[in-house]
PDB file of C-alpha atoms and ligand atoms in Angstrom:
ATOM      1  CA  MET X  91     108.642 105.678  98.443  1.00 98.00           C
ATOM      2  CA  LYS X  92     104.911 106.008  96.947  1.00 98.00           C
ATOM      3  CA  ILE X  93     104.058 104.237  93.724  1.00 98.00           C
ATOM      4  CA  PHE X  94     102.080 105.984  91.069  1.00 98.00           C
ATOM      5  CA  ILE X  95     100.953 103.956  87.985  1.00 98.00           C
ATOM      6  CA  ASP X  96     101.775 106.011  84.895  1.00 98.00           C
ATOM      7  CA  THR X  97      98.827 104.961  82.461  1.00 98.00           C
ATOM      8  CA  ALA X  98      95.513 105.955  81.585  1.00 98.00           C
ATOM      9  CA  SER X  99      94.138 102.482  80.994  1.00 98.00           C
ATOM     10  CA  VAL X 100      91.504 101.638  83.456  1.00 98.00           C
ATOM     11  CA  LYS X 101      92.102  97.755  82.924  1.00 97.00           C
ATOM     12  CA  ALA X 102      95.745  98.319  83.805  1.00 97.00           C
ATOM     13  CA  ILE X 103      94.912 100.407  86.827  1.00 97.00           C
ATOM     14  CA  LYS X 104      92.335  97.757  88.073  1.00 96.00           C
ATOM     15  CA  GLU X 105      94.996  95.061  87.868  1.00 95.00           C
ATOM     16  CA  ALA X 106      97.540  97.125  89.834  1.00 94.00           C
ATOM     17  CA  ALA X 107      95.142  98.378  92.265  1.00 93.00           C
ATOM     18  CA  CYS X 108      94.493  94.708  93.320  1.00 92.00           C
ATOM     19  CA  LEU X 109      97.867  94.632  94.516  1.00 92.00           C
ATOM     20  CA  GLY X 110      97.199  97.310  97.026  1.00 92.00           C
ATOM     21  CA  LEU X 111     100.434  98.999  96.261  1.00 91.00           C
ATOM     22  CA  ILE X 112      99.275 102.086  94.044  1.00 96.00           C
ATOM     23  CA  ASP X 113      99.174 105.188  95.835  1.00 97.00           C
ATOM     24  CA  GLY X 114      98.244 107.470  92.757  1.00 98.00           C
ATOM     25  CA  VAL X 115      98.008 107.730  88.888  1.00 98.00           C
ATOM     26  CA  THR X 116      99.616 109.887  86.407  1.00 98.00           C
ATOM     27  CA  THR X 117      98.284 110.326  82.764  1.00 98.00           C
ATOM     28  CA  ASN X 118      99.276 112.548  80.025  1.00 98.00           C
ATOM     29  CA  PRO X 119      97.967 113.315  76.406  1.00 98.00           C
ATOM     30  CA  THR X 120      99.934 110.403  74.678  1.00 98.00           C
ATOM     31  CA  LEU X 121      98.480 107.979  77.418  1.00 98.00           C
ATOM     32  CA  MET X 122      95.001 109.317  76.938  1.00 98.00           C
ATOM     33  CA  ALA X 123      95.313 108.812  73.199  1.00 98.00           C
ATOM     34  CA  LYS X 124      96.134 105.335  73.376  1.00 98.00           C
ATOM     35  CA  GLU X 125      92.677 104.833  75.150  1.00 97.00           C
ATOM     36  CA  ALA X 126      90.736 106.529  72.264  1.00 97.00           C
ATOM     37  CA  ARG X 127      87.906 107.339  74.467  1.00 97.00           C
ATOM     38  CA  ASN X 128      86.586 110.649  75.937  1.00 97.00           C
ATOM     39  CA  PRO X 129      89.329 111.921  78.487  1.00 97.00           C
ATOM     40  CA  GLU X 130      86.946 113.291  81.032  1.00 97.00           C
ATOM     41  CA  GLN X 131      85.196 109.937  81.088  1.00 98.00           C
ATOM     42  CA  VAL X 132      88.348 107.947  81.472  1.00 98.00           C
ATOM     43  CA  LEU X 133      89.354 110.318  84.214  1.00 98.00           C
ATOM     44  CA  LYS X 134      86.270 109.904  86.177  1.00 98.00           C
ATOM     45  CA  GLU X 135      86.619 106.107  85.816  1.00 98.00           C
ATOM     46  CA  ILE X 136      90.187 106.324  87.081  1.00 98.00           C
ATOM     47  CA  CYS X 137      89.349 108.515  90.024  1.00 97.00           C
ATOM     48  CA  ALA X 138      86.613 106.240  91.160  1.00 96.00           C
ATOM     49  CA  LEU X 139      89.101 103.377  91.155  1.00 95.00           C
ATOM     50  CA  VAL X 140      91.883 105.263  93.134  1.00 96.00           C
ATOM     51  CA  SER X 141      91.634 107.583  96.145  1.00 95.00           C
ATOM     52  CA  GLY X 142      95.109 108.892  95.940  1.00 97.00           C
ATOM     53  CA  PRO X 143      96.197 111.830  93.481  1.00 98.00           C
ATOM     54  CA  VAL X 144      95.148 111.343  89.761  1.00 98.00           C
ATOM     55  CA  SER X 145      97.210 113.566  87.387  1.00 98.00           C
ATOM     56  CA  ALA X 146      95.493 115.085  84.390  1.00 98.00           C
ATOM     57  CA  GLU X 147      97.493 117.355  81.864  1.00 98.00           C
ATOM     58  CA  VAL X 148      96.252 120.387  80.319  1.00 98.00           C
ATOM     59  CA  VAL X 149      96.955 120.927  76.653  1.00 98.00           C
ATOM     60  CA  SER X 150      96.677 124.834  76.493  1.00 98.00           C
ATOM     61  CA  LEU X 151     100.108 126.765  76.153  1.00 98.00           C
ATOM     62  CA  GLU X 152      98.715 130.121  77.471  1.00 98.00           C
ATOM     63  CA  SER X 153      98.603 130.447  81.335  1.00 98.00           C
ATOM     64  CA  ALA X 154      94.827 131.767  81.181  1.00 98.00           C
ATOM     65  CA  GLY X 155      93.949 128.604  79.049  1.00 98.00           C
ATOM     66  CA  MET X 156      95.665 126.336  81.523  1.00 98.00           C
ATOM     67  CA  VAL X 157      94.104 127.885  84.568  1.00 98.00           C
ATOM     68  CA  ASN X 158      90.783 127.423  82.744  1.00 98.00           C
ATOM     69  CA  GLU X 159      91.239 123.854  81.839  1.00 98.00           C
ATOM     70  CA  ALA X 160      92.504 123.376  85.438  1.00 98.00           C
ATOM     71  CA  HIS X 161      89.106 124.747  86.715  1.00 98.00           C
ATOM     72  CA  GLU X 162      87.301 122.209  84.657  1.00 98.00           C
ATOM     73  CA  LEU X 163      89.405 119.274  85.473  1.00 98.00           C
ATOM     74  CA  VAL X 164      89.334 119.753  89.353  1.00 98.00           C
ATOM     75  CA  LYS X 165      85.417 119.359  88.882  1.00 98.00           C
ATOM     76  CA  LEU X 166      85.732 115.815  87.660  1.00 98.00           C
ATOM     77  CA  ALA X 167      87.046 114.449  91.103  1.00 98.00           C
ATOM     78  CA  LYS X 168      88.412 115.734  94.268  1.00 97.00           C
ATOM     79  CA  ASN X 169      91.572 113.803  93.701  1.00 98.00           C
ATOM     80  CA  ILE X 170      92.520 115.241  90.413  1.00 98.00           C
ATOM     81  CA  VAL X 171      95.907 116.986  90.287  1.00 98.00           C
ATOM     82  CA  VAL X 172      96.478 119.515  87.276  1.00 98.00           C
ATOM     83  CA  LYS X 173      99.554 118.631  85.334  1.00 98.00           C
ATOM     84  CA  ILE X 174     101.211 121.485  83.851  1.00 98.00           C
ATOM     85  CA  PRO X 175     104.200 121.775  81.260  1.00 98.00           C
ATOM     86  CA  LEU X 176     107.327 123.425  82.475  1.00 98.00           C
ATOM     87  CA  ILE X 177     107.271 126.422  80.402  1.00 98.00           C
ATOM     88  CA  LYS X 178     106.997 130.343  81.258  1.00 98.00           C
ATOM     89  CA  GLU X 179     103.184 130.291  80.828  1.00 98.00           C
ATOM     90  CA  GLY X 180     103.152 126.971  82.941  1.00 98.00           C
ATOM     91  CA  LEU X 181     104.971 128.516  85.984  1.00 98.00           C
ATOM     92  CA  LYS X 182     102.456 131.514  85.787  1.00 98.00           C
ATOM     93  CA  ALA X 183      99.546 129.004  85.715  1.00 98.00           C
ATOM     94  CA  VAL X 184     101.011 127.212  88.620  1.00 98.00           C
ATOM     95  CA  LYS X 185     101.409 130.427  90.821  1.00 98.00           C
ATOM     96  CA  ILE X 186      97.720 131.282  90.209  1.00 98.00           C
ATOM     97  CA  LEU X 187      96.514 127.538  90.763  1.00 98.00           C
ATOM     98  CA  SER X 188      98.748 127.068  93.897  1.00 98.00           C
ATOM     99  CA  ALA X 189      97.216 130.428  95.404  1.00 98.00           C
ATOM    100  CA  GLU X 190      93.799 128.998  94.607  1.00 98.00           C
ATOM    101  CA  GLY X 191      94.738 125.905  96.546  1.00 98.00           C
ATOM    102  CA  VAL X 192      94.475 123.756  93.166  1.00 98.00           C
ATOM    103  CA  LYS X 193      97.224 121.056  93.341  1.00 98.00           C
ATOM    104  CA  THR X 194      99.438 120.979  90.549  1.00 98.00           C
ATOM    105  CA  ASN X 195     102.090 118.587  89.021  1.00 98.00           C
ATOM    106  CA  VAL X 196     104.618 120.341  87.025  1.00 98.00           C
ATOM    107  CA  THR X 197     105.683 117.932  84.027  1.00 98.00           C
ATOM    108  CA  LEU X 198     108.386 117.693  81.498  1.00 98.00           C
ATOM    109  CA  CYS X 199     111.094 118.567  83.953  1.00 98.00           C
ATOM    110  CA  PHE X 200     114.665 118.327  82.508  1.00 98.00           C
ATOM    111  CA  SER X 201     116.835 120.220  84.675  1.00 98.00           C
ATOM    112  CA  SER X 202     117.494 121.304  88.397  1.00 98.00           C
ATOM    113  CA  THR X 203     116.909 125.056  87.741  1.00 98.00           C
ATOM    114  CA  GLN X 204     113.554 124.140  85.936  1.00 98.00           C
ATOM    115  CA  ALA X 205     112.680 122.147  89.235  1.00 98.00           C
ATOM    116  CA  LEU X 206     113.720 124.996  91.591  1.00 98.00           C
ATOM    117  CA  LEU X 207     111.416 127.394  89.539  1.00 98.00           C
ATOM    118  CA  ALA X 208     108.436 125.011  89.790  1.00 98.00           C
ATOM    119  CA  ALA X 209     108.812 124.830  93.542  1.00 98.00           C
ATOM    120  CA  LYS X 210     109.121 128.490  93.884  1.00 98.00           C
ATOM    121  CA  ALA X 211     105.945 128.815  91.774  1.00 98.00           C
ATOM    122  CA  GLY X 212     104.151 126.494  94.294  1.00 98.00           C
ATOM    123  CA  ALA X 213     104.076 123.224  92.635  1.00 98.00           C
ATOM    124  CA  THR X 214     102.746 120.406  94.599  1.00 98.00           C
ATOM    125  CA  TYR X 215     104.697 117.732  92.598  1.00 98.00           C
ATOM    126  CA  ILE X 216     107.539 118.109  90.094  1.00 98.00           C
ATOM    127  CA  SER X 217     108.019 115.475  87.302  1.00 98.00           C
ATOM    128  CA  PRO X 218     111.495 115.001  86.158  1.00 98.00           C
ATOM    129  CA  PHE X 219     111.611 112.557  83.186  1.00 98.00           C
ATOM    130  CA  ILE X 220     114.756 110.378  83.774  1.00 98.00           C
ATOM    131  CA  GLY X 221     114.207 107.937  80.904  1.00 98.00           C
ATOM    132  CA  ARG X 222     114.017 110.642  78.167  1.00 98.00           C
ATOM    133  CA  LEU X 223     117.225 112.092  79.668  1.00 98.00           C
ATOM    134  CA  ASP X 224     118.882 108.630  79.397  1.00 98.00           C
ATOM    135  CA  ASP X 225     117.548 108.507  75.735  1.00 98.00           C
ATOM    136  CA  ILE X 226     119.887 111.489  74.897  1.00 98.00           C
ATOM    137  CA  ALA X 227     122.841 110.077  76.696  1.00 97.00           C
ATOM    138  CA  HIS X 228     122.521 111.952  80.140  1.00 97.00           C
ATOM    139  CA  GLU X 229     122.380 110.130  83.443  1.00 97.00           C
ATOM    140  CA  GLY X 230     118.595 111.027  84.159  1.00 98.00           C
ATOM    141  CA  ILE X 231     118.700 109.653  87.766  1.00 98.00           C
ATOM    142  CA  ASN X 232     121.440 112.253  88.591  1.00 98.00           C
ATOM    143  CA  LEU X 233     118.569 114.992  88.302  1.00 98.00           C
ATOM    144  CA  ILE X 234     116.784 113.423  91.093  1.00 98.00           C
ATOM    145  CA  SER X 235     119.603 113.831  93.546  1.00 98.00           C
ATOM    146  CA  ASP X 236     120.183 117.174  92.390  1.00 98.00           C
ATOM    147  CA  ILE X 237     116.512 118.216  92.963  1.00 98.00           C
ATOM    148  CA  LYS X 238     116.279 116.463  96.273  1.00 98.00           C
ATOM    149  CA  LYS X 239     119.267 118.364  97.704  1.00 98.00           C
ATOM    150  CA  ILE X 240     117.991 121.686  96.240  1.00 98.00           C
ATOM    151  CA  TYR X 241     114.599 121.223  97.792  1.00 98.00           C
ATOM    152  CA  ALA X 242     116.155 120.241 100.952  1.00 98.00           C
ATOM    153  CA  ASN X 243     118.376 123.332 101.013  1.00 98.00           C
ATOM    154  CA  TYR X 244     115.312 125.581 100.852  1.00 98.00           C
ATOM    155  CA  ASN X 245     112.889 123.517 102.562  1.00 98.00           C
ATOM    156  CA  PHE X 246     110.421 123.343  99.482  1.00 98.00           C
ATOM    157  CA  ASN X 247     107.547 120.959 100.177  1.00 98.00           C
ATOM    158  CA  THR X 248     107.150 120.174  96.346  1.00 98.00           C
ATOM    159  CA  GLN X 249     107.360 116.367  96.006  1.00 98.00           C
ATOM    160  CA  ILE X 250     109.516 114.598  93.503  1.00 98.00           C
ATOM    161  CA  ILE X 251     107.774 112.224  91.185  1.00 98.00           C
ATOM    162  CA  VAL X 252     110.489 110.402  89.135  1.00 98.00           C
ATOM    163  CA  ALA X 253     108.737 110.089  85.751  1.00 98.00           C
ATOM    164  CA  SER X 254     109.712 108.427  82.392  1.00 98.00           C
ATOM    165  CA  VAL X 255     110.753 105.225  84.349  1.00 98.00           C
ATOM    166  CA  ARG X 256     111.699 102.624  81.894  1.00 98.00           C
ATOM    167  CA  ASN X 257     112.854  99.621  84.097  1.00 98.00           C
ATOM    168  CA  PRO X 258     113.521  98.251  87.641  1.00 98.00           C
ATOM    169  CA  VAL X 259     116.911  99.853  87.902  1.00 98.00           C
ATOM    170  CA  HIS X 260     115.307 103.331  87.721  1.00 98.00           C
ATOM    171  CA  VAL X 261     113.061 102.366  90.461  1.00 98.00           C
ATOM    172  CA  ALA X 262     115.781 100.998  92.767  1.00 98.00           C
ATOM    173  CA  LYS X 263     117.822 103.979  92.291  1.00 98.00           C
ATOM    174  CA  ALA X 264     114.987 106.509  92.878  1.00 98.00           C
ATOM    175  CA  ALA X 265     114.375 104.766  96.090  1.00 98.00           C
ATOM    176  CA  LEU X 266     117.975 104.755  97.117  1.00 98.00           C
ATOM    177  CA  ILE X 267     117.921 108.458  96.723  1.00 98.00           C
ATOM    178  CA  GLY X 268     114.827 108.806  98.678  1.00 98.00           C
ATOM    179  CA  ALA X 269     112.539 110.317  95.918  1.00 98.00           C
ATOM    180  CA  ASP X 270     108.966 110.955  97.219  1.00 98.00           C
ATOM    181  CA  ILE X 271     107.313 109.068  94.325  1.00 98.00           C
ATOM    182  CA  ALA X 272     107.985 107.059  91.235  1.00 98.00           C
ATOM    183  CA  THR X 273     105.427 106.856  88.626  1.00 98.00           C
ATOM    184  CA  ILE X 274     105.791 103.480  86.992  1.00 98.00           C
ATOM    185  CA  PRO X 275     104.194 101.760  83.760  1.00 98.00           C
ATOM    186  CA  TYR X 276     102.238  98.647  84.621  1.00 97.00           C
ATOM    187  CA  LEU X 277     104.764  96.502  82.839  1.00 97.00           C
ATOM    188  CA  VAL X 278     107.664  97.776  85.085  1.00 98.00           C
ATOM    189  CA  ILE X 279     105.521  97.310  88.101  1.00 97.00           C
ATOM    190  CA  GLU X 280     105.236  93.353  86.924  1.00 95.00           C
ATOM    191  CA  GLN X 281     108.984  93.504  86.428  1.00 97.00           C
ATOM    192  CA  LEU X 282     109.518  94.711  90.035  1.00 97.00           C
ATOM    193  CA  ILE X 283     107.720  91.711  91.433  1.00 96.00           C
ATOM    194  CA  LYS X 284     109.442  89.096  89.440  1.00 96.00           C
ATOM    195  CA  HIS X 285     112.620  87.303  89.997  1.00 96.00           C
ATOM    196  CA  PRO X 286     113.817  84.015  88.200  1.00 96.00           C
ATOM    197  CA  LEU X 287     115.212  82.778  91.566  1.00 98.00           C
ATOM    198  CA  THR X 288     111.869  83.056  93.027  1.00 98.00           C
ATOM    199  CA  ASP X 289     110.238  81.130  90.190  1.00 97.00           C
ATOM    200  CA  SER X 290     112.947  78.272  90.411  1.00 98.00           C
ATOM    201  CA  GLY X 291     112.841  78.240  94.182  1.00 98.00           C
ATOM    202  CA  ILE X 292     109.090  77.789  94.051  1.00 98.00           C
ATOM    203  CA  SER X 293     109.392  74.906  91.572  1.00 98.00           C
ATOM    204  CA  ARG X 294     112.066  73.219  93.752  1.00 98.00           C
ATOM    205  CA  PHE X 295     110.221  73.569  96.803  1.00 98.00           C
ATOM    206  CA  LEU X 296     106.958  72.026  95.349  1.00 97.00           C
ATOM    207  CA  GLU X 297     108.831  69.198  93.766  1.00 97.00           C
ATOM    208  CA  ASP X 298     110.728  68.193  97.078  1.00 97.00           C
ATOM    209  CA  TYR X 299     107.432  68.368  98.854  1.00 96.00           C
ATOM    210  CA  LYS X 300     106.003  65.818  96.578  1.00 95.00           C
ATOM    211  CA  LYS X 301     108.810  63.480  97.566  1.00 95.00           C
ATOM    212  CA  ILE X 302     107.543  63.415 101.325  1.00 93.00           C
ATOM    213  CA  PRO X 303     105.984  59.978 101.312  1.00 91.00           C
ATOM    214  CA  GLN X 304     103.359  60.856 103.890  1.00 86.00           C
ATOM    215  CA  VAL X 305     102.175  63.481 101.411  1.00 85.00           C
ATOM    216  CA  ASN X 306     102.042  61.001  98.651  1.00 67.00           C
ATOM    217  CA  ASN X 307     100.261  58.501 100.869  1.00 61.00           C
ATOM    218  CA  ALA X 308      97.693  60.947 101.966  1.00 59.00           C
ATOM    219  CA  LYS X 309      96.510  61.192  98.318  1.00 57.00           C
TER     220      LYS X 309
HETATM  221  C1  LIG E 404     104.910 111.212  83.657  1.00 88.24           C
HETATM  222  O1  LIG E 404     104.009 111.813  84.292  1.00 88.24           O
HETATM  223  C2  LIG E 404     104.881 110.953  82.250  1.00 88.24           C
HETATM  224  O2  LIG E 404     103.599 110.378  82.231  1.00 88.24           O
HETATM  225  C3  LIG E 404     105.452 109.841  81.788  1.00 88.24           C
HETATM  226  O3  LIG E 404     106.445 109.143  82.932  1.00 88.24           O
HETATM  227  C4  LIG E 404     106.410 110.016  80.600  1.00 88.24           C
HETATM  228  O4  LIG E 404     107.176 108.746  80.444  1.00 88.24           O
HETATM  229  P1  LIG E 404     107.783 108.300  78.764  1.00 88.24           P
HETATM  230  O5  LIG E 404     108.876 109.187  78.777  1.00 88.24           O
HETATM  231  O6  LIG E 404     108.019 106.875  78.945  1.00 88.24           O
HETATM  232  O7  LIG E 404     106.774 108.763  77.941  1.00 88.24           O
END
């Protein structure tokens, strides 16, 4: 499973990139607002750091406006993917952009039928938001299995980005289902690495090692 980082923070992306495990980046208007900087400048800096796909979201609600924004966004860097909301106008825009060869990430997907339509429109990626479904007492992860099955039934090439990931269990379940990608906040990436038994195991090994007389004598 590919791992994208879900942030617009250049600092967080730099830190995560050091791990060598980051395959791409997703941003959205809320994440951009947290940076309080010029979004185009932020995107240019991110694209210079990461060679994989970097999703940048449009804010227009009409297909013509979305297409115009997409044309401007793709000029920023060759790895920009245009994020389009899953509404009627969004699907129209995806159809136009996919015919032009512009890569799209259809966002704010909450149902398998929405995902079916996005794939039919030619979306490169679909982003089902599992955490937000959990928030309203639905099992968000079930949506990932449903979409995976539907896409396999019809050989769609649209890749599933598990989005709105809130914890390591979401990541483990996404990987078990065989999702193509999970886009993960930096904090959760750190949680994936850590295990209390790893930490206590290291402490115990180091304590035991100090007990070897030859090690002490050598000092
Ligand atoms: C995905 O592309 C979105 O940026 C993100 O995963 C939304 O997550 P949230 O529901 O935690 O805001």
